[in-house]
Short mmCIF file of C-alpha atoms and ligand atoms in Angstrom, two decimals:
data_model
loop_
_atom_site.label_atom_id
_atom_site.label_comp_id
_atom_site.label_asym_id
_atom_site.label_seq_id
_atom_site.Cartn_x
_atom_site.Cartn_y
_atom_site.Cartn_z
CA UNK O 113 -61.05 -58.56 2.20
CA UNK O 114 -61.83 -57.48 5.78
CA UNK O 115 -65.37 -56.05 5.98
CA UNK O 116 -65.13 -53.05 8.24
CA UNK O 117 -67.11 -49.84 8.56
CA UNK O 118 -64.61 -47.01 9.19
CA UNK O 119 -65.12 -45.01 12.35
CA UNK O 120 -62.13 -42.69 12.58
CA UNK O 121 -62.19 -41.91 8.85
CA UNK O 122 -65.94 -42.01 8.36
CA UNK O 123 -66.26 -38.26 7.83
CA UNK O 124 -63.19 -37.85 5.62
CA UNK O 125 -64.14 -36.48 2.22
CA UNK O 126 -67.52 -35.13 3.31
CA UNK O 127 -68.01 -31.55 2.06
CA UNK O 128 -68.49 -30.13 5.56
CA UNK O 129 -66.13 -32.41 7.46
CA UNK O 130 -64.11 -29.64 9.12
CA UNK O 131 -66.80 -27.36 10.51
CA UNK O 132 -68.41 -27.48 13.92
CA UNK O 133 -71.88 -27.43 12.36
CA UNK O 134 -71.02 -30.39 10.14
CA UNK O 135 -69.51 -32.32 13.03
CA UNK O 136 -72.51 -31.66 15.27
CA UNK O 137 -74.89 -32.73 12.50
CA UNK O 138 -73.11 -36.09 12.54
CA UNK O 139 -73.53 -36.50 16.30
CA UNK O 140 -70.36 -34.66 17.27
CA UNK O 141 -69.78 -33.52 20.87
CA UNK O 142 -72.43 -36.02 21.99
CA UNK O 143 -69.73 -37.97 23.87
CA UNK O 144 -68.54 -34.79 25.60
CA UNK O 145 -72.08 -33.87 26.67
CA UNK O 146 -72.55 -37.41 27.98
CA UNK O 147 -69.29 -37.31 29.94
CA UNK O 148 -69.94 -33.87 31.47
CA UNK O 149 -73.54 -34.72 32.28
CA UNK O 150 -73.37 -38.32 33.51
CA UNK O 151 -69.80 -39.31 34.30
CA UNK O 152 -67.11 -38.28 36.75
CA UNK O 153 -63.55 -37.81 35.47
CA UNK O 154 -62.60 -41.10 37.16
CA UNK O 155 -65.41 -42.88 35.33
CA UNK O 156 -64.20 -41.57 31.97
CA UNK O 157 -60.69 -42.82 32.81
CA UNK O 158 -62.20 -46.17 33.78
CA UNK O 159 -64.02 -46.42 30.43
CA UNK O 160 -60.77 -45.80 28.58
CA UNK O 161 -58.95 -48.34 30.76
CA UNK O 162 -61.70 -50.93 30.19
CA UNK O 163 -61.52 -50.42 26.44
CA UNK O 164 -57.90 -51.60 26.36
CA UNK O 165 -56.93 -48.60 24.19
CA UNK O 166 -53.18 -48.58 23.65
CA UNK O 167 -51.31 -45.48 22.50
CA UNK O 168 -51.09 -45.06 18.75
CA UNK O 169 -47.93 -42.91 18.82
CA UNK O 170 -45.51 -45.82 18.70
CA UNK O 171 -44.95 -47.32 22.13
CA UNK O 172 -48.45 -48.82 22.57
CA UNK O 173 -48.75 -47.95 26.25
CA UNK O 174 -52.27 -48.46 27.70
CA UNK O 175 -53.87 -45.02 27.59
CA UNK O 176 -56.20 -45.15 30.62
CA UNK O 177 -53.43 -46.64 32.75
CA UNK O 178 -51.14 -43.75 31.81
CA UNK O 179 -53.78 -41.28 32.97
CA UNK O 180 -53.89 -42.94 36.41
CA UNK O 181 -50.19 -42.19 36.90
CA UNK O 182 -51.03 -38.51 37.47
CA UNK O 183 -50.70 -37.64 41.15
CA UNK O 184 -54.05 -37.71 42.94
CA UNK O 185 -55.22 -34.45 44.51
CA UNK O 186 -52.59 -32.36 42.77
CA UNK O 187 -53.48 -28.66 43.12
CA UNK O 188 -52.74 -28.15 39.40
CA UNK O 189 -52.22 -27.06 36.83
CA UNK O 190 -52.15 -30.38 35.00
CA UNK O 191 -51.33 -30.31 31.29
CA UNK O 192 -52.20 -32.42 28.28
CA UNK O 193 -49.68 -32.42 25.44
CA UNK O 194 -51.14 -33.66 22.21
CA UNK O 195 -48.40 -35.19 20.14
CA UNK O 196 -49.01 -34.13 16.55
CA UNK O 197 -45.34 -34.07 15.60
CA UNK O 198 -45.77 -37.13 13.36
CA UNK O 199 -42.22 -37.33 12.00
CA UNK O 200 -41.89 -41.11 11.76
CA UNK O 201 -41.13 -41.82 8.10
CA UNK O 202 -44.16 -43.11 6.21
CA UNK O 203 -46.65 -41.92 8.82
CA UNK O 204 -49.43 -39.47 7.90
CA UNK O 205 -52.58 -40.54 9.76
CA UNK O 206 -52.48 -37.70 12.30
CA UNK O 207 -52.36 -35.23 9.42
CA UNK O 208 -55.48 -36.72 7.84
CA UNK O 209 -57.36 -36.65 11.14
CA UNK O 210 -56.41 -33.03 11.84
CA UNK O 211 -57.03 -31.76 8.33
CA UNK O 212 -60.21 -33.68 7.56
CA UNK O 213 -61.98 -34.08 10.89
CA UNK O 214 -60.42 -31.71 13.45
CA UNK O 215 -63.41 -31.75 15.80
CA UNK O 216 -63.19 -35.51 16.24
CA UNK O 217 -59.66 -34.94 17.57
CA UNK O 218 -60.69 -31.92 19.65
CA UNK O 219 -63.55 -33.82 21.26
CA UNK O 220 -61.06 -36.51 22.30
CA UNK O 221 -58.79 -33.76 23.67
CA UNK O 222 -61.64 -32.27 25.72
CA UNK O 223 -62.60 -35.70 27.06
CA UNK O 224 -58.99 -36.35 28.02
CA UNK O 225 -58.78 -32.95 29.75
CA UNK O 226 -61.94 -33.77 31.69
CA UNK O 227 -60.72 -37.24 32.69
CA UNK O 228 -57.25 -36.08 33.75
CA UNK O 229 -58.33 -32.71 35.18
CA UNK O 230 -55.97 -30.99 32.76
CA UNK O 231 -56.81 -27.32 32.43
CA UNK O 232 -54.72 -26.70 29.33
CA UNK O 233 -54.01 -28.80 26.24
CA UNK O 234 -51.07 -27.95 24.02
CA UNK O 235 -51.31 -29.41 20.54
CA UNK O 236 -47.75 -29.73 19.28
CA UNK O 237 -48.11 -29.75 15.50
CA UNK O 238 -45.27 -30.86 13.25
CA UNK O 239 -43.62 -27.78 11.75
CA UNK O 240 -44.17 -28.97 8.17
CA UNK O 241 -47.92 -29.41 8.74
CA UNK O 242 -49.00 -25.85 7.91
CA UNK O 243 -52.44 -26.89 6.71
CA UNK O 244 -53.09 -29.08 9.75
CA UNK O 245 -52.19 -26.13 11.94
CA UNK O 246 -54.57 -23.78 10.14
CA UNK O 247 -57.49 -26.20 10.07
CA UNK O 248 -57.05 -27.05 13.73
CA UNK O 249 -56.78 -23.36 14.69
CA UNK O 250 -60.02 -22.62 12.85
CA UNK O 251 -61.73 -25.45 14.72
CA UNK O 252 -60.36 -24.21 18.05
CA UNK O 253 -61.64 -20.70 17.30
CA UNK O 254 -65.08 -22.14 16.57
CA UNK O 255 -65.07 -23.97 19.90
CA UNK O 256 -64.26 -20.78 21.82
CA UNK O 257 -67.07 -18.99 19.98
CA UNK O 258 -69.55 -21.73 20.92
CA UNK O 259 -68.83 -22.27 24.61
CA UNK O 260 -67.01 -25.53 23.97
CA UNK O 261 -63.69 -24.11 25.18
CA UNK O 262 -62.85 -21.67 27.93
CA UNK O 263 -64.86 -21.33 31.15
CA UNK O 264 -67.92 -23.42 32.06
CA UNK O 265 -67.98 -25.54 28.95
CA UNK O 266 -71.55 -26.56 28.02
CA UNK O 267 -72.66 -24.75 31.18
CA UNK O 268 -70.83 -27.21 33.45
CA UNK O 269 -68.11 -26.74 36.01
CA UNK O 270 -65.46 -27.67 33.45
CA UNK O 271 -62.87 -25.26 32.10
CA UNK O 272 -60.25 -25.96 29.46
CA UNK O 273 -57.99 -24.03 27.11
CA UNK O 274 -56.39 -25.37 23.93
CA UNK O 275 -53.27 -23.82 22.41
CA UNK O 276 -51.67 -24.89 19.17
CA UNK O 277 -47.90 -24.90 19.11
CA UNK O 278 -45.93 -25.10 15.87
CA UNK O 279 -43.19 -27.75 16.09
CA UNK O 280 -39.49 -27.07 15.71
CA UNK O 281 -38.93 -29.24 12.64
CA UNK O 282 -37.04 -32.27 13.96
CA UNK O 283 -37.87 -35.94 14.48
CA UNK O 284 -36.76 -35.79 18.11
CA UNK O 285 -39.51 -33.23 18.87
CA UNK O 286 -41.93 -36.19 18.78
CA UNK O 287 -40.26 -37.94 21.71
CA UNK O 288 -42.48 -36.98 24.60
CA UNK O 289 -39.91 -35.23 26.77
CA UNK O 290 -38.18 -33.67 23.74
CA UNK O 291 -41.61 -32.32 22.84
CA UNK O 292 -42.04 -30.87 26.30
CA UNK O 293 -38.61 -29.19 26.20
CA UNK O 294 -39.43 -27.76 22.78
CA UNK O 295 -42.82 -26.54 23.99
CA UNK O 296 -41.00 -24.75 26.80
CA UNK O 297 -38.96 -22.91 24.19
CA UNK O 298 -35.79 -24.95 24.47
CA UNK O 299 -33.89 -27.31 22.18
CA UNK O 300 -35.80 -30.62 21.99
CA UNK O 301 -33.36 -32.64 24.06
CA UNK O 302 -35.15 -35.59 25.68
CA UNK O 303 -35.06 -35.68 29.47
CA UNK O 304 -33.71 -38.49 31.61
CA UNK O 305 -36.63 -40.43 33.12
CA UNK O 306 -37.71 -40.70 35.89
CA UNK O 307 -39.32 -38.37 36.65
CA UNK O 308 -41.88 -39.30 34.00
CA UNK O 309 -44.07 -36.55 32.55
CA UNK O 310 -47.08 -37.71 34.59
CA UNK O 311 -45.19 -36.57 37.68
CA UNK O 312 -43.06 -33.75 36.27
CA UNK O 313 -43.75 -32.73 32.67
CA UNK O 314 -44.47 -29.45 30.93
CA UNK O 315 -43.40 -26.47 33.04
CA UNK O 316 -42.52 -29.06 35.76
CA UNK O 317 -46.20 -29.89 36.26
CA UNK O 318 -47.96 -33.25 35.89
CA UNK O 319 -48.49 -33.87 32.19
CA UNK O 320 -50.04 -36.47 29.96
CA UNK O 321 -48.66 -36.87 26.44
CA UNK O 322 -50.95 -38.59 23.93
CA UNK O 323 -50.95 -39.05 20.20
CA UNK O 324 -53.66 -37.51 17.98
CA UNK O 325 -55.07 -40.88 16.89
CA UNK O 326 -55.17 -42.14 20.48
CA UNK O 327 -57.31 -39.15 21.45
CA UNK O 328 -59.58 -39.55 18.43
CA UNK O 329 -60.23 -43.12 19.66
CA UNK O 330 -61.22 -41.74 23.08
CA UNK O 331 -64.11 -39.86 21.45
CA UNK O 332 -65.60 -43.12 20.18
CA UNK O 333 -64.90 -45.11 23.33
CA UNK O 334 -66.96 -42.64 25.35
CA UNK O 335 -69.63 -42.44 22.63
CA UNK O 336 -69.98 -46.16 21.81
CA UNK O 337 -68.63 -47.76 24.98
CA UNK O 338 -65.59 -49.90 25.74
CA UNK O 339 -67.31 -53.14 24.72
CA UNK O 340 -67.67 -51.84 21.18
CA UNK O 341 -63.96 -50.94 21.14
CA UNK O 342 -63.02 -54.38 22.43
CA UNK O 343 -65.15 -56.06 19.79
CA UNK O 344 -62.70 -54.74 17.16
CA UNK O 345 -59.13 -56.06 16.92
CA UNK O 346 -57.48 -59.01 18.62
CA UNK O 347 -57.40 -60.26 22.24
CA UNK O 348 -54.11 -60.85 24.11
CA UNK O 349 -51.93 -63.70 22.93
CA UNK O 350 -52.28 -66.38 25.66
CA UNK O 351 -48.66 -67.39 25.02
CA UNK O 352 -47.46 -63.88 25.82
CA UNK O 353 -48.24 -62.79 29.39
CA UNK O 354 -47.05 -59.27 28.61
CA UNK O 355 -49.47 -58.76 25.71
CA UNK O 356 -52.36 -56.49 26.69
CA UNK O 357 -54.30 -57.17 23.49
CA UNK O 358 -54.69 -55.01 20.40
CA UNK O 359 -58.15 -53.54 20.43
CA UNK O 360 -59.94 -51.03 18.28
CA UNK O 361 -59.66 -49.65 14.78
CA UNK O 362 -56.27 -48.54 13.49
CA UNK O 363 -55.21 -46.17 10.76
CA UNK O 364 -52.67 -47.94 8.56
CA UNK O 365 -50.52 -45.76 6.29
CA UNK O 366 -49.37 -47.53 3.16
CA UNK O 367 -46.72 -46.12 0.84
CA UNK O 368 -43.76 -47.06 -1.31
CA UNK O 369 -43.99 -49.43 -4.25
CA UNK O 370 -47.73 -50.17 -4.18
CA UNK O 371 -50.37 -49.33 -6.74
CA UNK O 372 -52.64 -47.45 -4.32
CA UNK O 373 -50.77 -45.73 -1.50
CA UNK O 374 -52.94 -44.16 1.18
CA UNK O 375 -54.35 -44.35 4.66
CA UNK O 376 -56.90 -47.07 5.48
CA UNK O 377 -58.78 -47.82 8.65
CA UNK O 378 -58.98 -51.49 9.62
CA UNK O 379 -59.28 -53.54 12.78
CA UNK O 380 -55.91 -54.07 14.47
CA UNK O 381 -54.39 -57.34 13.34
CA UNK O 382 -54.64 -57.12 9.55
CA UNK O 383 -51.66 -58.79 7.86
CA UNK O 384 -49.15 -56.91 5.74
CA UNK O 385 -50.13 -59.13 2.82
CA UNK O 386 -53.80 -58.23 3.05
CA UNK O 387 -52.93 -54.57 3.44
CA UNK O 388 -50.70 -54.57 0.37
CA UNK O 389 -52.76 -56.86 -1.86
CA UNK O 390 -56.33 -55.91 -0.97
CA UNK O 391 -56.05 -52.31 0.11
CA UNK O 392 -52.92 -51.15 -1.71
CA UNK O 393 -53.78 -52.80 -5.04
CA UNK O 394 -50.64 -54.96 -4.93
CA UNK O 395 -47.02 -54.18 -5.68
CA UNK O 396 -46.56 -51.74 -8.54
CA UNK O 397 -45.44 -52.56 -12.10
CA UNK O 398 -46.44 -56.20 -11.67
CA UNK O 399 -43.36 -56.82 -9.55
CA UNK O 400 -42.92 -58.77 -6.34
CA UNK O 401 -42.11 -57.14 -3.04
CA UNK O 402 -38.69 -57.60 -1.55
CA UNK O 403 -39.76 -56.42 1.89
CA UNK O 404 -41.25 -53.59 3.86
CA UNK O 405 -40.96 -51.34 6.83
CA UNK O 406 -43.88 -52.51 9.00
CA UNK O 407 -44.51 -49.63 11.37
CA UNK O 408 -42.37 -46.63 10.62
CA UNK O 409 -38.66 -46.80 9.90
CA UNK O 410 -37.62 -47.34 13.51
CA UNK O 411 -39.38 -50.70 13.75
CA UNK O 412 -37.03 -52.52 11.36
CA UNK O 413 -37.82 -54.61 8.28
CA UNK O 414 -39.96 -57.54 7.22
CA UNK O 415 -39.07 -59.71 4.24
CA UNK O 416 -41.73 -60.62 1.68
CA UNK O 417 -41.84 -64.12 3.21
CA UNK O 418 -42.91 -62.47 6.49
CA UNK O 419 -45.85 -60.55 4.98
CA UNK O 420 -48.39 -62.78 6.75
CA UNK O 421 -47.32 -61.10 10.00
CA UNK O 422 -50.36 -59.53 11.69
CA UNK O 423 -50.02 -55.82 12.27
CA UNK O 424 -51.13 -55.78 15.90
CA UNK O 425 -49.09 -54.80 18.94
CA UNK O 426 -47.68 -58.33 19.19
CA UNK O 427 -47.14 -59.43 15.58
CA UNK O 428 -44.11 -57.51 14.26
CA UNK O 429 -42.17 -58.30 17.46
CA UNK O 430 -42.60 -62.02 16.80
CA UNK O 431 -41.03 -61.49 13.38
CA UNK O 432 -37.96 -59.83 14.91
CA UNK O 433 -39.09 -56.20 14.55
CA UNK O 434 -39.13 -53.68 17.39
CA UNK O 435 -42.93 -53.49 17.46
CA UNK O 436 -46.01 -52.18 15.69
CA UNK O 437 -44.79 -48.58 15.93
CA UNK O 438 -47.03 -46.26 13.97
CA UNK O 439 -48.36 -49.05 11.69
CA UNK O 440 -47.01 -47.18 8.67
CA UNK O 441 -45.99 -49.68 6.01
CA UNK O 442 -43.50 -48.71 3.30
CA UNK O 443 -43.11 -51.41 0.65
CA UNK O 444 -40.00 -51.82 -1.49
CA UNK O 445 -40.06 -53.99 -4.59
CA UNK O 446 -37.68 -56.74 -5.69
CA UNK O 447 -35.56 -54.34 -7.79
CA UNK O 448 -34.74 -52.11 -4.81
CA UNK O 449 -31.26 -52.50 -3.40
CA UNK O 450 -31.32 -53.22 0.32
CA UNK O 451 -27.93 -51.47 0.47
CA UNK O 452 -29.58 -48.21 -0.60
CA UNK O 453 -32.54 -48.76 1.71
CA UNK O 454 -30.24 -49.20 4.68
CA UNK O 455 -28.01 -46.27 3.76
CA UNK O 456 -31.03 -43.94 3.52
CA UNK O 457 -32.27 -45.27 6.84
CA UNK O 458 -28.95 -44.69 8.57
CA UNK O 459 -28.64 -41.24 7.05
CA UNK O 460 -32.02 -40.29 8.48
CA UNK O 461 -31.16 -41.36 12.03
CA UNK O 462 -27.67 -39.84 11.95
CA UNK O 463 -29.26 -36.55 10.90
CA UNK O 464 -32.00 -36.73 13.54
CA UNK O 465 -29.95 -37.85 16.57
CA UNK O 466 -30.03 -34.94 19.01
CA UNK O 467 -26.44 -35.68 20.04
CA UNK O 468 -26.82 -35.80 23.81
CA UNK O 469 -25.78 -39.44 24.23
CA UNK O 470 -22.42 -40.54 22.84
CA UNK O 471 -23.54 -44.04 21.75
CA UNK O 472 -26.39 -42.57 19.71
CA UNK O 473 -24.54 -39.54 18.35
CA UNK O 474 -21.46 -41.53 17.34
CA UNK O 475 -23.18 -44.83 16.59
CA UNK O 476 -25.70 -43.38 14.15
CA UNK O 477 -22.89 -41.44 12.44
CA UNK O 478 -20.71 -44.56 12.10
CA UNK O 479 -23.60 -46.60 10.76
CA UNK O 480 -24.22 -43.96 8.12
CA UNK O 481 -20.53 -43.79 7.16
CA UNK O 482 -20.15 -47.56 6.95
CA UNK O 483 -23.29 -48.05 4.84
CA UNK O 484 -22.12 -45.17 2.64
CA UNK O 485 -18.78 -46.93 2.16
CA UNK O 486 -20.57 -50.14 1.22
CA UNK O 487 -22.77 -48.45 -1.38
CA UNK O 488 -19.69 -46.81 -2.89
CA UNK O 489 -18.23 -50.27 -3.60
CA UNK O 490 -15.60 -50.07 -0.86
CA UNK O 491 -17.33 -52.22 1.75
CA UNK O 492 -15.68 -55.10 3.60
CA UNK O 493 -17.42 -58.21 4.87
CA UNK O 494 -16.46 -57.38 8.45
CA UNK O 495 -18.46 -54.14 8.08
CA UNK O 496 -21.59 -56.24 8.51
CA UNK O 497 -20.36 -57.46 11.87
CA UNK O 498 -19.48 -53.91 12.97
CA UNK O 499 -22.87 -52.58 11.87
CA UNK O 500 -24.66 -55.35 13.74
CA UNK O 501 -22.60 -54.70 16.86
CA UNK O 502 -23.35 -50.96 16.82
CA UNK O 503 -27.04 -51.70 16.24
CA UNK O 504 -27.09 -53.97 19.29
CA UNK O 505 -25.29 -51.62 21.62
CA UNK O 506 -27.16 -48.32 21.21
CA UNK O 507 -30.54 -47.59 22.78
CA UNK O 508 -32.64 -47.70 25.92
CA UNK O 509 -32.91 -51.47 25.70
CA UNK O 510 -29.17 -52.08 26.01
CA UNK O 511 -29.28 -49.22 28.54
CA UNK O 512 -26.88 -46.80 26.89
CA UNK O 513 -29.06 -43.86 25.85
CA UNK O 514 -31.66 -41.43 27.16
CA UNK O 515 -34.37 -42.02 24.59
CA UNK O 516 -35.68 -44.54 22.11
CA UNK O 517 -34.39 -42.86 18.97
CA UNK O 518 -31.26 -44.98 19.24
CA UNK O 519 -33.24 -48.23 19.54
CA UNK O 520 -35.12 -47.16 16.43
CA UNK O 521 -31.85 -46.43 14.65
CA UNK O 522 -30.34 -49.79 15.57
CA UNK O 523 -33.29 -52.02 14.78
CA UNK O 524 -33.39 -51.59 10.98
CA UNK O 525 -29.65 -52.23 10.87
CA UNK O 526 -29.88 -55.45 12.88
CA UNK O 527 -32.89 -56.61 10.85
CA UNK O 528 -31.35 -55.74 7.49
CA UNK O 529 -28.11 -57.58 8.22
CA UNK O 530 -29.81 -60.70 9.57
CA UNK O 531 -32.67 -60.88 7.06
CA UNK O 532 -30.85 -59.73 3.89
CA UNK O 533 -27.28 -60.84 4.65
CA UNK O 534 -26.82 -62.72 1.38
CA UNK O 535 -27.61 -59.59 -0.65
CA UNK O 536 -25.16 -57.47 1.37
CA UNK O 537 -22.41 -60.08 1.01
CA UNK O 538 -22.95 -60.40 -2.72
CA UNK O 539 -22.90 -56.61 -3.15
CA UNK O 540 -19.70 -56.22 -1.12
CA UNK O 541 -17.94 -59.08 -2.90
CA UNK O 542 -18.88 -57.66 -6.31
CA UNK O 543 -17.28 -54.27 -5.56
CA UNK O 544 -20.17 -52.59 -7.41
CA UNK O 545 -21.35 -49.06 -6.69
CA UNK O 546 -24.98 -48.29 -6.03
CA UNK O 547 -26.73 -47.04 -9.19
CA UNK O 548 -28.36 -44.43 -6.94
CA UNK O 549 -25.02 -42.63 -6.82
CA UNK O 550 -25.42 -41.81 -10.51
CA UNK O 551 -28.76 -40.08 -9.96
CA UNK O 552 -28.79 -36.31 -10.20
CA UNK O 553 -28.55 -34.83 -6.73
CA UNK O 554 -27.42 -38.05 -5.02
CA UNK O 555 -24.73 -37.48 -2.40
C1 FMN S 102 -37.52 -40.52 18.59
C2 FMN S 102 -38.96 -40.62 18.92
C3 FMN S 102 -39.88 -39.94 18.13
C4 FMN S 102 -41.24 -40.01 18.44
N1 FMN S 102 -42.12 -39.34 17.63
C5 FMN S 102 -43.44 -39.39 17.93
C6 FMN S 102 -44.38 -38.66 17.15
O1 FMN S 102 -44.02 -37.99 16.16
N2 FMN S 102 -45.69 -38.74 17.48
C7 FMN S 102 -46.12 -39.47 18.58
O2 FMN S 102 -47.31 -39.49 18.89
N3 FMN S 102 -45.25 -40.17 19.34
C8 FMN S 102 -43.94 -40.13 19.05
N4 FMN S 102 -43.06 -40.80 19.85
C9 FMN S 102 -43.59 -41.52 21.03
C10 FMN S 102 -43.79 -40.52 22.19
O3 FMN S 102 -42.59 -40.44 22.93
C11 FMN S 102 -44.92 -40.97 23.15
O4 FMN S 102 -44.72 -42.30 23.49
C12 FMN S 102 -46.31 -40.83 22.53
O5 FMN S 102 -46.54 -39.54 22.04
C13 FMN S 102 -47.35 -41.12 23.61
O6 FMN S 102 -48.63 -41.06 23.07
P1 FMN S 102 -49.57 -42.35 23.01
O7 FMN S 102 -49.44 -43.04 24.34
O8 FMN S 102 -50.93 -41.81 22.78
O9 FMN S 102 -49.06 -43.20 21.90
C14 FMN S 102 -41.69 -40.78 19.56
C15 FMN S 102 -40.76 -41.46 20.33
C16 FMN S 102 -39.42 -41.40 20.01
C17 FMN S 102 -38.44 -42.16 20.86
S1 SF4 S 103 -30.76 -41.44 22.28
FE1 SF4 S 103 -30.06 -40.09 20.65
S2 SF4 S 103 -31.80 -38.80 20.20
FE2 SF4 S 103 -32.22 -39.75 22.19
S3 SF4 S 103 -31.43 -38.31 23.71
FE3 SF4 S 103 -29.75 -39.68 23.24
S4 SF4 S 103 -28.61 -38.68 21.56
FE4 SF4 S 103 -30.60 -37.69 21.72
#
């Protein structure tokens, strides 16, 4: 088992983990005091760049590099949008951070505001996360009462406001420009890019969008230094010139058919097998796994034979998945029908497509209808070809849509058909119906 002292989760479960006093007693806001006292905003950005921190929200973009895309000498305001929408199926690490250790997140937010010269941070909290919203609001109120928010923070020439914004209850609100539209009071329809948010974001002003876990990492990078961060995780793959390495601790969410579902913090690069066997207590009921979703539903599927895949920014891609995504692993056991798994997947994306782009709106709907037909025992073998073709033709990668939701909708379909083809063919040939259809409440 990997020996690792948690950093991001180290205060979870402590009796006083949410209060400012408790956080300060554990060394909290030390990094902020250090940054405001000893470092310029550019130096903080440099630290984050040097650490190799890549965004934890799904795309894995280098965080410090993103901050440098903001226009220099902009008169302001500059905004920080904190992406706490966390709607990717199987993902719940942002919730744990916000509910258990809100000041760790808020310190990262303040450091990011300082580095980017953002005067306002909007924390866009998933609608369903009522408790996260309340705990974060309480922490924000405490900061205002203690001169850690507002004007002249810690007596320095640094001013920042934090507003919490309750999300609009849709998966697409997590896409960064959908989030910005929603924050502005509109329907969360993603924007065509460019312009990217760094140039024209919230309220048409330069904006950085970062995930909650990314910002929590910033706190520790400033506190412990980039060398510490780089000592955790894995360096770039020399065979892949585009790999920027996978540094730092990562919160892995584990759910589905395992004995001990939960959120664990480990160095980037742990394998699915180690995660499931060592940290999840193995597959439930003494069964074998059939496969898993490696990083949120939109990343595709791994078969059990692929469980030695390392969960770093490079690993899942080598096994045919879209990427690491949110590193949320959902395991399904050998008795689970892949037909049902894929139908549920397609139903989710058809429901969540915002409908702006025809290939996504229609494609996700067709994929749902075809997989529904298959599970009702009326599938045809050529359906597999049609599904695969739709999966390949929708998304930013084939260049047919505005945002990545469609890539995420297509990937599980392509993966399922190529990796579990024999099971689909056998099911279609048999003419059976899915036993799930008999369950009370099944559609
Ligand atoms: C359909 C869709 C949904 C997304 N949902 C989330 C989300 O819930 N949370 C999140 O942080 N990023 C989400 N993202 C990624 C964001 O667009 C963006 O890349 C991320 O918030 C940037 O933060 P990071 O660089 O710190 O990872 C989503 C992207 C897409 C295409
Ligand atoms: S790809 Fe889909 S979700 Fe994204 S903007 Fe187009 S229709 Fe909306």
